Amino acid sequence: MTVMSPQPVTTDPAINPRRRVYRPNTKYIPILATLALLLVMYLGGLVNYENFDQPSVVVNLFRDNAVLLAVAVGMTFVILTGGIDLSVGAVISLTTTLTATLLQGGWPPLLVLPLVLILGALLGAGMGAVIHYFRVEPFIATLAGLFLARGLALFINQESIPIRDELWTTLSDMRIPLGETTKTTLTAIVALVAVLIAAAVLAWTRFGRNVYAIGGSADSALLMGLPVARTRIAVYTISGFCAALGGVLYTINSTSGHALQGTGTELDAIASCVIGGVLLTGGAGYVFGSLLGVMVFGLITTIINFQGDLNAAWTRIVVGVLLFGFIVLQRLVTRRTR
Amino acid sequence: MGEPATDPVLEMTGIRKVFPGVVALDGVDFRLYPGEVHALMGENGAGKSTLIKVLTGVYEIDGGDIRLGGEQVRIAGPLAAQKAGISTVYQEVNLCTNLTVAENIFIGREPRAFGKIRWGVMRKRAAELLKRLDLDLDVSAPLSTYSLAIQQMVAIARAVDISARVLILDEPTSSLDASEVEQLFRVMRRLKDDGVAILFVSHFLDQIYEISDRLTVLRNGQLIGEYRTAELPQVQLVEKMIGKELATLESLEDKAQRSRTRSATAAPILQAKGIGRTGAIAPFDLTIHEGEVVGLAGLLGSGRTELARLLFGADKADQGELSIDGKPVTLRDPQMAMKRGIAFSSENRRTEGIIGDLSVRENIILALQAARGWTRPIPRRKQDEIVDKYVKALSIRPADPERPVRNLSGGNQQKVLLARWLITEPRLLIIDEPTRGIDVGAKAEIQKLVAELSDGGMAVLFVSAELEEVLRLSHKIAVLRDRRLVEELDNTAGVDADRIMQTIASGATS
């Protein structure tokens, strides 16, 4: 093509009255809302409770929610494509049970670690393939995965299995100093690194952008020649991997494995993503949003602990209310951009 | 029939494509030269879509030979077509509106350094590319913030940037208004000057004559001929497309002329007084009599559909009074309207009307069943009887009631939709853009049907973007402008397209 003379003509509003209904930060509204909520909750804690100003309050959020955070990272990928992964909680339980059993059986820990992570990824890949090639609803395919993984975990062992492996106990006791007084666990660091990697992948790689494209319109993505099959299977693989990683983090935190561990985690992860502004219909949201969503989750629990006289059920109640609020907010924001 | 001096960039000879029971393309030749806009013409079912799908690699041919730049090629799939230099932009924009303009142009081909997307470079290139097409857009804004027309041009920018040899535009103008079409044509002329070969499909003859250099006519899967657009009068073109004299259209003209004088003594069915809805349509008065065809004219977005939806209760009026048969009613939902004999055939037949996976019979029977309620299923024999009658009466093709509607052409889908409402025997039929995106022959048939229905005493509110059609059918024409009913005209001798255009342009109420 030869170069044509530049003569922009569309600046005339009369020619194109429907142009520019754009507000630059519409897409950041949900994440900013979550951030604001988080700050309000934190300030509320500061005002009401003694010792809430300790840095450990914030640092421990990551320690206590490392598993959920890892899972939410994978879930973010899946939800961004417009899918959902119900199997992650069960994959956690399978991972913890298998890890504990194998370590108890004397398998070398450096073999067990990659093995369980790969198993999680493979489970995810399998579900992704079923979803894509057989056009099964993600809800159904991952529900099947949930039963399968949970069943396998219960089949292996229904009891809590202690881990006495040296590597695991070392990792469990490891503390990473942050400044003078505060320390955090390895698991918190691992989960945070997962967030950073995911954010970079989503923002700066073709794969990441394809994830958003599929969430926007899978049909269009296909017609634009994007590798829809590969991408879709990959996001479930990532989710499976992240769930297995969450399982490993759990075994490190608690030096045990239990088949009933992780029950309901998939719902917590989905809720975190939604509270963090990831659109359930796909195509919009950020992994940092999911991070904020997990922190909201953690902060609610922390505040209830500080309060002391509140039932833990309040966590669920508050999360339920927030979910409603954020889903309505998403509706309003997307309606305005249309 | 002249030919440009250069060699064709695309040459298809003896293309044959057979589907079970149908020969969709029977030895069709097609040539496309660099730097021309070539219109592909034909009725629905003539083989246009099939030919385009062959070119884009969706279908494999059963015979014939495709040459691109002189070399024989086999187009194995959409990606292969793109690689070979053939890009397509469809009526529905196939982009991701949640992504930015720049991303939509470059996704899958983003400039990268060490695997990391170079956003700055990408935005810069996108802006340059759009500037060459005379478009000045904010490339980092989400595509959803722009109008459909702009989105389509972004799709074109993407297409020509990927491969600039052959560009297929499949009904790009169907949902654009006049100024947007103008803008699109400007872009097309730019590309043409750059030597891009453009295959253009449109149902608007005026557009064909404005933009195309040559045209190829297909009928029933066969090549009728290749012509220079300027040398082929419109009437002849239409004749070649439908293969019969314009008898249908002309006899219709008479009929409408005759019936235009008819409704003077008829009783009013529906009376609207000051009905309106904030943000949708300003308060208006409108009376529709028995056997009367009321045409709604106006530009895209002038409030035609909004007005129709109020009368059907699809949207709730927030002011004014509506009475049906002299009795005041408040239509809270479409069911209330249906109970009072009002039927509404939507403009959006794909998304709001037709259920593609159901058969013709099931689609037709749907509204009647809904009106009866699910506790009183219609016996199968009765269904077959009714459906047969309407398939014949509306000449729905193919005349197989058990075929999924998805497989029918646009015009026939529209007829199915009409049949659905007709069997409920409405007294007022609201039809929104029934002839959009369908071919000339089917158009004439639908117009004829409307005229017949009105002769039979049915009142029709006819919404259409085509003034000719409105003029031909209506007894009374309501002209809309900027979501306001600006004038109501009796369709008498002095009223013609120019008169209505004036009203639309000036908004004068006389």
mmCIF file with all atom_site columns, C-alpha atoms in Angstrom, chain B residues 124-286:
data_model
loop_
_atom_site.group_PDB
_atom_site.id
_atom_site.type_symbol
_atom_site.label_atom_id
_atom_site.label_alt_id
_atom_site.label_comp_id
_atom_site.label_asym_id
_atom_site.label_entity_id
_atom_site.label_seq_id
_atom_site.pdbx_PDB_ins_code
_atom_site.Cartn_x
_atom_site.Cartn_y
_atom_site.Cartn_z
_atom_site.occupancy
_atom_site.B_iso_or_equiv
_atom_site.pdbx_formal_charge
_atom_site.auth_seq_id
_atom_site.auth_comp_id
_atom_site.auth_asym_id
_atom_site.auth_atom_id
_atom_site.pdbx_PDB_model_num
ATOM 1   C CA . LYS B 1 124 ? 1.531   4.220   17.041  1.00 0.00 ? 124 LYS B CA 1
ATOM 2   C CA . ARG B 1 125 ? 1.180   1.845   14.125  1.00 0.00 ? 125 ARG B CA 1
ATOM 3   C CA . ALA B 1 126 ? -2.549  1.573   14.641  1.00 0.00 ? 126 ALA B CA 1
ATOM 4   C CA . ALA B 1 127 ? -2.928  5.342   14.626  1.00 0.00 ? 127 ALA B CA 1
ATOM 5   C CA . GLU B 1 128 ? -0.883  5.598   11.427  1.00 0.00 ? 128 GLU B CA 1
ATOM 6   C CA . LEU B 1 129 ? -2.875  2.922   9.731   1.00 0.00 ? 129 LEU B CA 1
ATOM 7   C CA . LEU B 1 130 ? -6.185  4.530   10.640  1.00 0.00 ? 130 LEU B CA 1
ATOM 8   C CA . LYS B 1 131 ? -4.962  7.920   9.568   1.00 0.00 ? 131 LYS B CA 1
ATOM 9   C CA . ARG B 1 132 ? -4.268  6.501   6.125   1.00 0.00 ? 132 ARG B CA 1
ATOM 10  C CA . LEU B 1 133 ? -7.937  5.530   6.015   1.00 0.00 ? 133 LEU B CA 1
ATOM 11  C CA . ASP B 1 134 ? -8.910  9.057   7.043   1.00 0.00 ? 134 ASP B CA 1
ATOM 12  C CA . LEU B 1 135 ? -9.925  7.962   10.505  1.00 0.00 ? 135 LEU B CA 1
ATOM 13  C CA . ASP B 1 136 ? -8.892  9.848   13.573  1.00 0.00 ? 136 ASP B CA 1
ATOM 14  C CA . LEU B 1 137 ? -9.628  7.619   16.544  1.00 0.00 ? 137 LEU B CA 1
ATOM 15  C CA . ASP B 1 138 ? -8.311  7.227   20.054  1.00 0.00 ? 138 ASP B CA 1
ATOM 16  C CA . VAL B 1 139 ? -6.621  3.876   19.526  1.00 0.00 ? 139 VAL B CA 1
ATOM 17  C CA . SER B 1 140 ? -6.355  3.119   23.230  1.00 0.00 ? 140 SER B CA 1
ATOM 18  C CA . ALA B 1 141 ? -10.103 3.449   23.796  1.00 0.00 ? 141 ALA B CA 1
ATOM 19  C CA . PRO B 1 142 ? -12.123 0.251   23.950  1.00 0.00 ? 142 PRO B CA 1
ATOM 20  C CA . LEU B 1 143 ? -13.757 -0.522  20.618  1.00 0.00 ? 143 LEU B CA 1
ATOM 21  C CA . SER B 1 144 ? -17.163 -0.617  22.316  1.00 0.00 ? 144 SER B CA 1
ATOM 22  C CA . THR B 1 145 ? -17.026 3.164   22.716  1.00 0.00 ? 145 THR B CA 1
ATOM 23  C CA . TYR B 1 146 ? -17.335 3.643   18.966  1.00 0.00 ? 146 TYR B CA 1
ATOM 24  C CA . SER B 1 147 ? -20.321 3.292   16.689  1.00 0.00 ? 147 SER B CA 1
ATOM 25  C CA . LEU B 1 148 ? -20.929 0.218   14.594  1.00 0.00 ? 148 LEU B CA 1
ATOM 26  C CA . ALA B 1 149 ? -19.784 2.075   11.491  1.00 0.00 ? 149 ALA B CA 1
ATOM 27  C CA . ILE B 1 150 ? -16.438 2.934   13.033  1.00 0.00 ? 150 ILE B CA 1
ATOM 28  C CA . GLN B 1 151 ? -16.086 -0.608  14.304  1.00 0.00 ? 151 GLN B CA 1
ATOM 29  C CA . GLN B 1 152 ? -16.596 -1.831  10.787  1.00 0.00 ? 152 GLN B CA 1
ATOM 30  C CA . MET B 1 153 ? -13.902 0.478   9.504   1.00 0.00 ? 153 MET B CA 1
ATOM 31  C CA . VAL B 1 154 ? -11.542 -0.759  12.193  1.00 0.00 ? 154 VAL B CA 1
ATOM 32  C CA . ALA B 1 155 ? -12.293 -4.257  10.928  1.00 0.00 ? 155 ALA B CA 1
ATOM 33  C CA . ILE B 1 156 ? -11.421 -3.100  7.429   1.00 0.00 ? 156 ILE B CA 1
ATOM 34  C CA . ALA B 1 157 ? -8.204  -1.532  8.688   1.00 0.00 ? 157 ALA B CA 1
ATOM 35  C CA . ARG B 1 158 ? -7.301  -4.838  10.279  1.00 0.00 ? 158 ARG B CA 1
ATOM 36  C CA . ALA B 1 159 ? -8.166  -6.737  7.145   1.00 0.00 ? 159 ALA B CA 1
ATOM 37  C CA . VAL B 1 160 ? -6.139  -4.607  4.757   1.00 0.00 ? 160 VAL B CA 1
ATOM 38  C CA . ASP B 1 161 ? -3.210  -4.467  7.135   1.00 0.00 ? 161 ASP B CA 1
ATOM 39  C CA . ILE B 1 162 ? -3.081  -8.253  7.231   1.00 0.00 ? 162 ILE B CA 1
ATOM 40  C CA . SER B 1 163 ? -3.306  -8.685  3.504   1.00 0.00 ? 163 SER B CA 1
ATOM 41  C CA . ALA B 1 164 ? -4.057  -5.943  1.101   1.00 0.00 ? 164 ALA B CA 1
ATOM 42  C CA . ARG B 1 165 ? -4.835  -7.809  -2.122  1.00 0.00 ? 165 ARG B CA 1
ATOM 43  C CA . VAL B 1 166 ? -8.460  -8.853  -1.954  1.00 0.00 ? 166 VAL B CA 1
ATOM 44  C CA . LEU B 1 167 ? -10.966 -7.385  0.453   1.00 0.00 ? 167 LEU B CA 1
ATOM 45  C CA . ILE B 1 168 ? -14.434 -8.902  0.709   1.00 0.00 ? 168 ILE B CA 1
ATOM 46  C CA . LEU B 1 169 ? -17.115 -6.669  2.207   1.00 0.00 ? 169 LEU B CA 1
ATOM 47  C CA . ASP B 1 170 ? -20.200 -8.752  2.876   1.00 0.00 ? 170 ASP B CA 1
ATOM 48  C CA . GLU B 1 171 ? -23.180 -6.425  3.366   1.00 0.00 ? 171 GLU B CA 1
ATOM 49  C CA . PRO B 1 172 ? -21.194 -3.908  5.346   1.00 0.00 ? 172 PRO B CA 1
ATOM 50  C CA . THR B 1 173 ? -23.796 -1.171  4.937   1.00 0.00 ? 173 THR B CA 1
ATOM 51  C CA . SER B 1 174 ? -26.913 -2.957  6.225   1.00 0.00 ? 174 SER B CA 1
ATOM 52  C CA . SER B 1 175 ? -26.901 -1.305  9.594   1.00 0.00 ? 175 SER B CA 1
ATOM 53  C CA . LEU B 1 176 ? -25.287 2.015   8.773   1.00 0.00 ? 176 LEU B CA 1
ATOM 54  C CA . ASP B 1 177 ? -27.027 5.322   8.275   1.00 0.00 ? 177 ASP B CA 1
ATOM 55  C CA . ALA B 1 178 ? -26.429 7.529   5.266   1.00 0.00 ? 178 ALA B CA 1
ATOM 56  C CA . SER B 1 179 ? -23.492 9.537   6.599   1.00 0.00 ? 179 SER B CA 1
ATOM 57  C CA . GLU B 1 180 ? -21.815 6.405   7.861   1.00 0.00 ? 180 GLU B CA 1
ATOM 58  C CA . VAL B 1 181 ? -22.199 4.767   4.470   1.00 0.00 ? 181 VAL B CA 1
ATOM 59  C CA . GLU B 1 182 ? -20.569 7.852   2.945   1.00 0.00 ? 182 GLU B CA 1
ATOM 60  C CA . GLN B 1 183 ? -17.673 7.482   5.322   1.00 0.00 ? 183 GLN B CA 1
ATOM 61  C CA . LEU B 1 184 ? -17.306 3.827   4.483   1.00 0.00 ? 184 LEU B CA 1
ATOM 62  C CA . PHE B 1 185 ? -17.303 4.626   0.785   1.00 0.00 ? 185 PHE B CA 1
ATOM 63  C CA . ARG B 1 186 ? -14.549 7.157   1.308   1.00 0.00 ? 186 ARG B CA 1
ATOM 64  C CA . VAL B 1 187 ? -12.446 4.466   2.922   1.00 0.00 ? 187 VAL B CA 1
ATOM 65  C CA . MET B 1 188 ? -13.266 2.076   0.084   1.00 0.00 ? 188 MET B CA 1
ATOM 66  C CA . ARG B 1 189 ? -12.186 4.615   -2.519  1.00 0.00 ? 189 ARG B CA 1
ATOM 67  C CA . ARG B 1 190 ? -8.901  5.151   -0.708  1.00 0.00 ? 190 ARG B CA 1
ATOM 68  C CA . LEU B 1 191 ? -8.209  1.436   -0.744  1.00 0.00 ? 191 LEU B CA 1
ATOM 69  C CA . LYS B 1 192 ? -9.225  1.172   -4.354  1.00 0.00 ? 192 LYS B CA 1
ATOM 70  C CA . ASP B 1 193 ? -6.753  3.885   -5.281  1.00 0.00 ? 193 ASP B CA 1
ATOM 71  C CA . ASP B 1 194 ? -4.134  1.839   -3.498  1.00 0.00 ? 194 ASP B CA 1
ATOM 72  C CA . GLY B 1 195 ? -4.831  -1.103  -5.768  1.00 0.00 ? 195 GLY B CA 1
ATOM 73  C CA . VAL B 1 196 ? -6.876  -3.221  -3.394  1.00 0.00 ? 196 VAL B CA 1
ATOM 74  C CA . ALA B 1 197 ? -9.468  -5.367  -5.140  1.00 0.00 ? 197 ALA B CA 1
ATOM 75  C CA . ILE B 1 198 ? -12.753 -5.048  -3.312  1.00 0.00 ? 198 ILE B CA 1
ATOM 76  C CA . LEU B 1 199 ? -15.647 -7.465  -3.580  1.00 0.00 ? 199 LEU B CA 1
ATOM 77  C CA . PHE B 1 200 ? -18.743 -5.667  -2.347  1.00 0.00 ? 200 PHE B CA 1
ATOM 78  C CA . VAL B 1 201 ? -22.109 -7.143  -1.458  1.00 0.00 ? 201 VAL B CA 1
ATOM 79  C CA . SER B 1 202 ? -25.077 -4.921  -0.702  1.00 0.00 ? 202 SER B CA 1
ATOM 80  C CA . HIS B 1 203 ? -28.814 -5.022  -1.151  1.00 0.00 ? 203 HIS B CA 1
ATOM 81  C CA . PHE B 1 204 ? -29.013 -1.315  -1.761  1.00 0.00 ? 204 PHE B CA 1
ATOM 82  C CA . LEU B 1 205 ? -28.963 -0.720  -5.485  1.00 0.00 ? 205 LEU B CA 1
ATOM 83  C CA . ASP B 1 206 ? -28.158 2.951   -5.095  1.00 0.00 ? 206 ASP B CA 1
ATOM 84  C CA . GLN B 1 207 ? -25.024 2.060   -3.214  1.00 0.00 ? 207 GLN B CA 1
ATOM 85  C CA . ILE B 1 208 ? -24.016 -0.427  -5.860  1.00 0.00 ? 208 ILE B CA 1
ATOM 86  C CA . TYR B 1 209 ? -24.310 2.261   -8.502  1.00 0.00 ? 209 TYR B CA 1
ATOM 87  C CA . GLU B 1 210 ? -22.477 4.793   -6.409  1.00 0.00 ? 210 GLU B CA 1
ATOM 88  C CA . ILE B 1 211 ? -19.430 2.748   -5.511  1.00 0.00 ? 211 ILE B CA 1
ATOM 89  C CA . SER B 1 212 ? -18.954 -0.205  -7.822  1.00 0.00 ? 212 SER B CA 1
ATOM 90  C CA . ASP B 1 213 ? -17.047 -0.276  -11.101 1.00 0.00 ? 213 ASP B CA 1
ATOM 91  C CA . ARG B 1 214 ? -18.206 -3.639  -12.312 1.00 0.00 ? 214 ARG B CA 1
ATOM 92  C CA . LEU B 1 215 ? -20.658 -6.230  -11.158 1.00 0.00 ? 215 LEU B CA 1
ATOM 93  C CA . THR B 1 216 ? -21.305 -9.915  -11.508 1.00 0.00 ? 216 THR B CA 1
ATOM 94  C CA . VAL B 1 217 ? -24.835 -11.277 -11.370 1.00 0.00 ? 217 VAL B CA 1
ATOM 95  C CA . LEU B 1 218 ? -25.648 -14.756 -10.119 1.00 0.00 ? 218 LEU B CA 1
ATOM 96  C CA . ARG B 1 219 ? -28.974 -16.504 -10.228 1.00 0.00 ? 219 ARG B CA 1
ATOM 97  C CA . ASN B 1 220 ? -29.813 -19.954 -8.896  1.00 0.00 ? 220 ASN B CA 1
ATOM 98  C CA . GLY B 1 221 ? -26.152 -20.830 -8.570  1.00 0.00 ? 221 GLY B CA 1
ATOM 99  C CA . GLN B 1 222 ? -25.385 -19.876 -12.143 1.00 0.00 ? 222 GLN B CA 1
ATOM 100 C CA . LEU B 1 223 ? -23.455 -17.038 -13.646 1.00 0.00 ? 223 LEU B CA 1
ATOM 101 C CA . ILE B 1 224 ? -25.727 -14.611 -15.487 1.00 0.00 ? 224 ILE B CA 1
ATOM 102 C CA . GLY B 1 225 ? -23.031 -12.195 -16.498 1.00 0.00 ? 225 GLY B CA 1
ATOM 103 C CA . GLU B 1 226 ? -20.364 -9.684  -15.709 1.00 0.00 ? 226 GLU B CA 1
ATOM 104 C CA . TYR B 1 227 ? -21.091 -6.025  -16.496 1.00 0.00 ? 227 TYR B CA 1
ATOM 105 C CA . ARG B 1 228 ? -19.745 -2.539  -16.179 1.00 0.00 ? 228 ARG B CA 1
ATOM 106 C CA . THR B 1 229 ? -21.994 -0.926  -13.623 1.00 0.00 ? 229 THR B CA 1
ATOM 107 C CA . ALA B 1 230 ? -22.286 2.324   -15.540 1.00 0.00 ? 230 ALA B CA 1
ATOM 108 C CA . GLU B 1 231 ? -23.489 0.515   -18.651 1.00 0.00 ? 231 GLU B CA 1
ATOM 109 C CA . LEU B 1 232 ? -26.256 -1.487  -17.006 1.00 0.00 ? 232 LEU B CA 1
ATOM 110 C CA . PRO B 1 233 ? -29.470 0.359   -16.141 1.00 0.00 ? 233 PRO B CA 1
ATOM 111 C CA . GLN B 1 234 ? -30.981 -0.468  -12.752 1.00 0.00 ? 234 GLN B CA 1
ATOM 112 C CA . VAL B 1 235 ? -34.112 -1.976  -14.196 1.00 0.00 ? 235 VAL B CA 1
ATOM 113 C CA . GLN B 1 236 ? -32.112 -4.382  -16.326 1.00 0.00 ? 236 GLN B CA 1
ATOM 114 C CA . LEU B 1 237 ? -29.969 -5.320  -13.362 1.00 0.00 ? 237 LEU B CA 1
ATOM 115 C CA . VAL B 1 238 ? -33.018 -6.177  -11.299 1.00 0.00 ? 238 VAL B CA 1
ATOM 116 C CA . GLU B 1 239 ? -34.425 -8.198  -14.177 1.00 0.00 ? 239 GLU B CA 1
ATOM 117 C CA . LYS B 1 240 ? -31.230 -10.153 -14.445 1.00 0.00 ? 240 LYS B CA 1
ATOM 118 C CA . MET B 1 241 ? -31.213 -10.784 -10.744 1.00 0.00 ? 241 MET B CA 1
ATOM 119 C CA . ILE B 1 242 ? -34.756 -12.028 -10.389 1.00 0.00 ? 242 ILE B CA 1
ATOM 120 C CA . GLY B 1 243 ? -34.991 -13.446 -13.882 1.00 0.00 ? 243 GLY B CA 1
ATOM 121 C CA . LYS B 1 244 ? -38.517 -12.269 -14.493 1.00 0.00 ? 244 LYS B CA 1
ATOM 122 C CA . GLU B 1 245 ? -40.107 -9.065  -15.598 1.00 0.00 ? 245 GLU B CA 1
ATOM 123 C CA . LEU B 1 246 ? -40.885 -6.638  -12.853 1.00 0.00 ? 246 LEU B CA 1
ATOM 124 C CA . ALA B 1 247 ? -44.505 -7.713  -13.052 1.00 0.00 ? 247 ALA B CA 1
ATOM 125 C CA . THR B 1 248 ? -44.831 -8.364  -9.352  1.00 0.00 ? 248 THR B CA 1
ATOM 126 C CA . LEU B 1 249 ? -43.550 -4.967  -8.425  1.00 0.00 ? 249 LEU B CA 1
ATOM 127 C CA . GLU B 1 250 ? -45.694 -3.180  -10.947 1.00 0.00 ? 250 GLU B CA 1
ATOM 128 C CA . SER B 1 251 ? -48.944 -4.924  -10.189 1.00 0.00 ? 251 SER B CA 1
ATOM 129 C CA . LEU B 1 252 ? -48.264 -4.118  -6.594  1.00 0.00 ? 252 LEU B CA 1
ATOM 130 C CA . GLU B 1 253 ? -47.978 -0.480  -7.537  1.00 0.00 ? 253 GLU B CA 1
ATOM 131 C CA . ASP B 1 254 ? -51.514 -0.557  -8.928  1.00 0.00 ? 254 ASP B CA 1
ATOM 132 C CA . LYS B 1 255 ? -52.900 -2.327  -5.945  1.00 0.00 ? 255 LYS B CA 1
ATOM 133 C CA . ALA B 1 256 ? -51.433 0.112   -3.487  1.00 0.00 ? 256 ALA B CA 1
ATOM 134 C CA . GLN B 1 257 ? -52.607 3.034   -5.591  1.00 0.00 ? 257 GLN B CA 1
ATOM 135 C CA . ARG B 1 258 ? -56.103 1.706   -5.513  1.00 0.00 ? 258 ARG B CA 1
ATOM 136 C CA . SER B 1 259 ? -56.221 0.911   -1.860  1.00 0.00 ? 259 SER B CA 1
ATOM 137 C CA . ARG B 1 260 ? -54.738 4.185   -0.806  1.00 0.00 ? 260 ARG B CA 1
ATOM 138 C CA . THR B 1 261 ? -58.131 5.783   -0.944  1.00 0.00 ? 261 THR B CA 1
ATOM 139 C CA . ARG B 1 262 ? -59.858 3.144   1.018   1.00 0.00 ? 262 ARG B CA 1
ATOM 140 C CA . SER B 1 263 ? -59.631 3.766   4.697   1.00 0.00 ? 263 SER B CA 1
ATOM 141 C CA . ALA B 1 264 ? -61.710 6.906   5.045   1.00 0.00 ? 264 ALA B CA 1
ATOM 142 C CA . THR B 1 265 ? -64.716 5.269   6.663   1.00 0.00 ? 265 THR B CA 1
ATOM 143 C CA . ALA B 1 266 ? -62.928 2.555   8.605   1.00 0.00 ? 266 ALA B CA 1
ATOM 144 C CA . ALA B 1 267 ? -63.055 2.491   12.383  1.00 0.00 ? 267 ALA B CA 1
ATOM 145 C CA . PRO B 1 268 ? -59.931 3.326   14.352  1.00 0.00 ? 268 PRO B CA 1
ATOM 146 C CA . ILE B 1 269 ? -58.266 0.367   16.020  1.00 0.00 ? 269 ILE B CA 1
ATOM 147 C CA . LEU B 1 270 ? -55.584 2.103   17.950  1.00 0.00 ? 270 LEU B CA 1
ATOM 148 C CA . GLN B 1 271 ? -55.398 5.667   19.148  1.00 0.00 ? 271 GLN B CA 1
ATOM 149 C CA . ALA B 1 272 ? -52.354 7.118   20.852  1.00 0.00 ? 272 ALA B CA 1
ATOM 150 C CA . LYS B 1 273 ? -52.597 10.483  22.545  1.00 0.00 ? 273 LYS B CA 1
ATOM 151 C CA . GLY B 1 274 ? -49.418 12.062  23.824  1.00 0.00 ? 274 GLY B CA 1
ATOM 152 C CA . ILE B 1 275 ? -47.773 8.676   24.278  1.00 0.00 ? 275 ILE B CA 1
ATOM 153 C CA . GLY B 1 276 ? -44.067 8.917   24.940  1.00 0.00 ? 276 GLY B CA 1
ATOM 154 C CA . ARG B 1 277 ? -41.138 7.552   26.830  1.00 0.00 ? 277 ARG B CA 1
ATOM 155 C CA . THR B 1 278 ? -38.323 9.678   28.139  1.00 0.00 ? 278 THR B CA 1
ATOM 156 C CA . GLY B 1 279 ? -35.090 9.075   26.279  1.00 0.00 ? 279 GLY B CA 1
ATOM 157 C CA . ALA B 1 280 ? -36.787 6.904   23.662  1.00 0.00 ? 280 ALA B CA 1
ATOM 158 C CA . ILE B 1 281 ? -39.437 8.956   21.877  1.00 0.00 ? 281 ILE B CA 1
ATOM 159 C CA . ALA B 1 282 ? -41.132 12.291  22.485  1.00 0.00 ? 282 ALA B CA 1
ATOM 160 C CA . PRO B 1 283 ? -44.912 12.258  23.089  1.00 0.00 ? 283 PRO B CA 1
ATOM 161 C CA . PHE B 1 284 ? -46.879 11.698  19.883  1.00 0.00 ? 284 PHE B CA 1
ATOM 162 C CA . ASP B 1 285 ? -50.431 11.259  18.610  1.00 0.00 ? 285 ASP B CA 1
ATOM 163 C CA . LEU B 1 286 ? -51.196 8.526   16.157  1.00 0.00 ? 286 LEU B CA 1
#
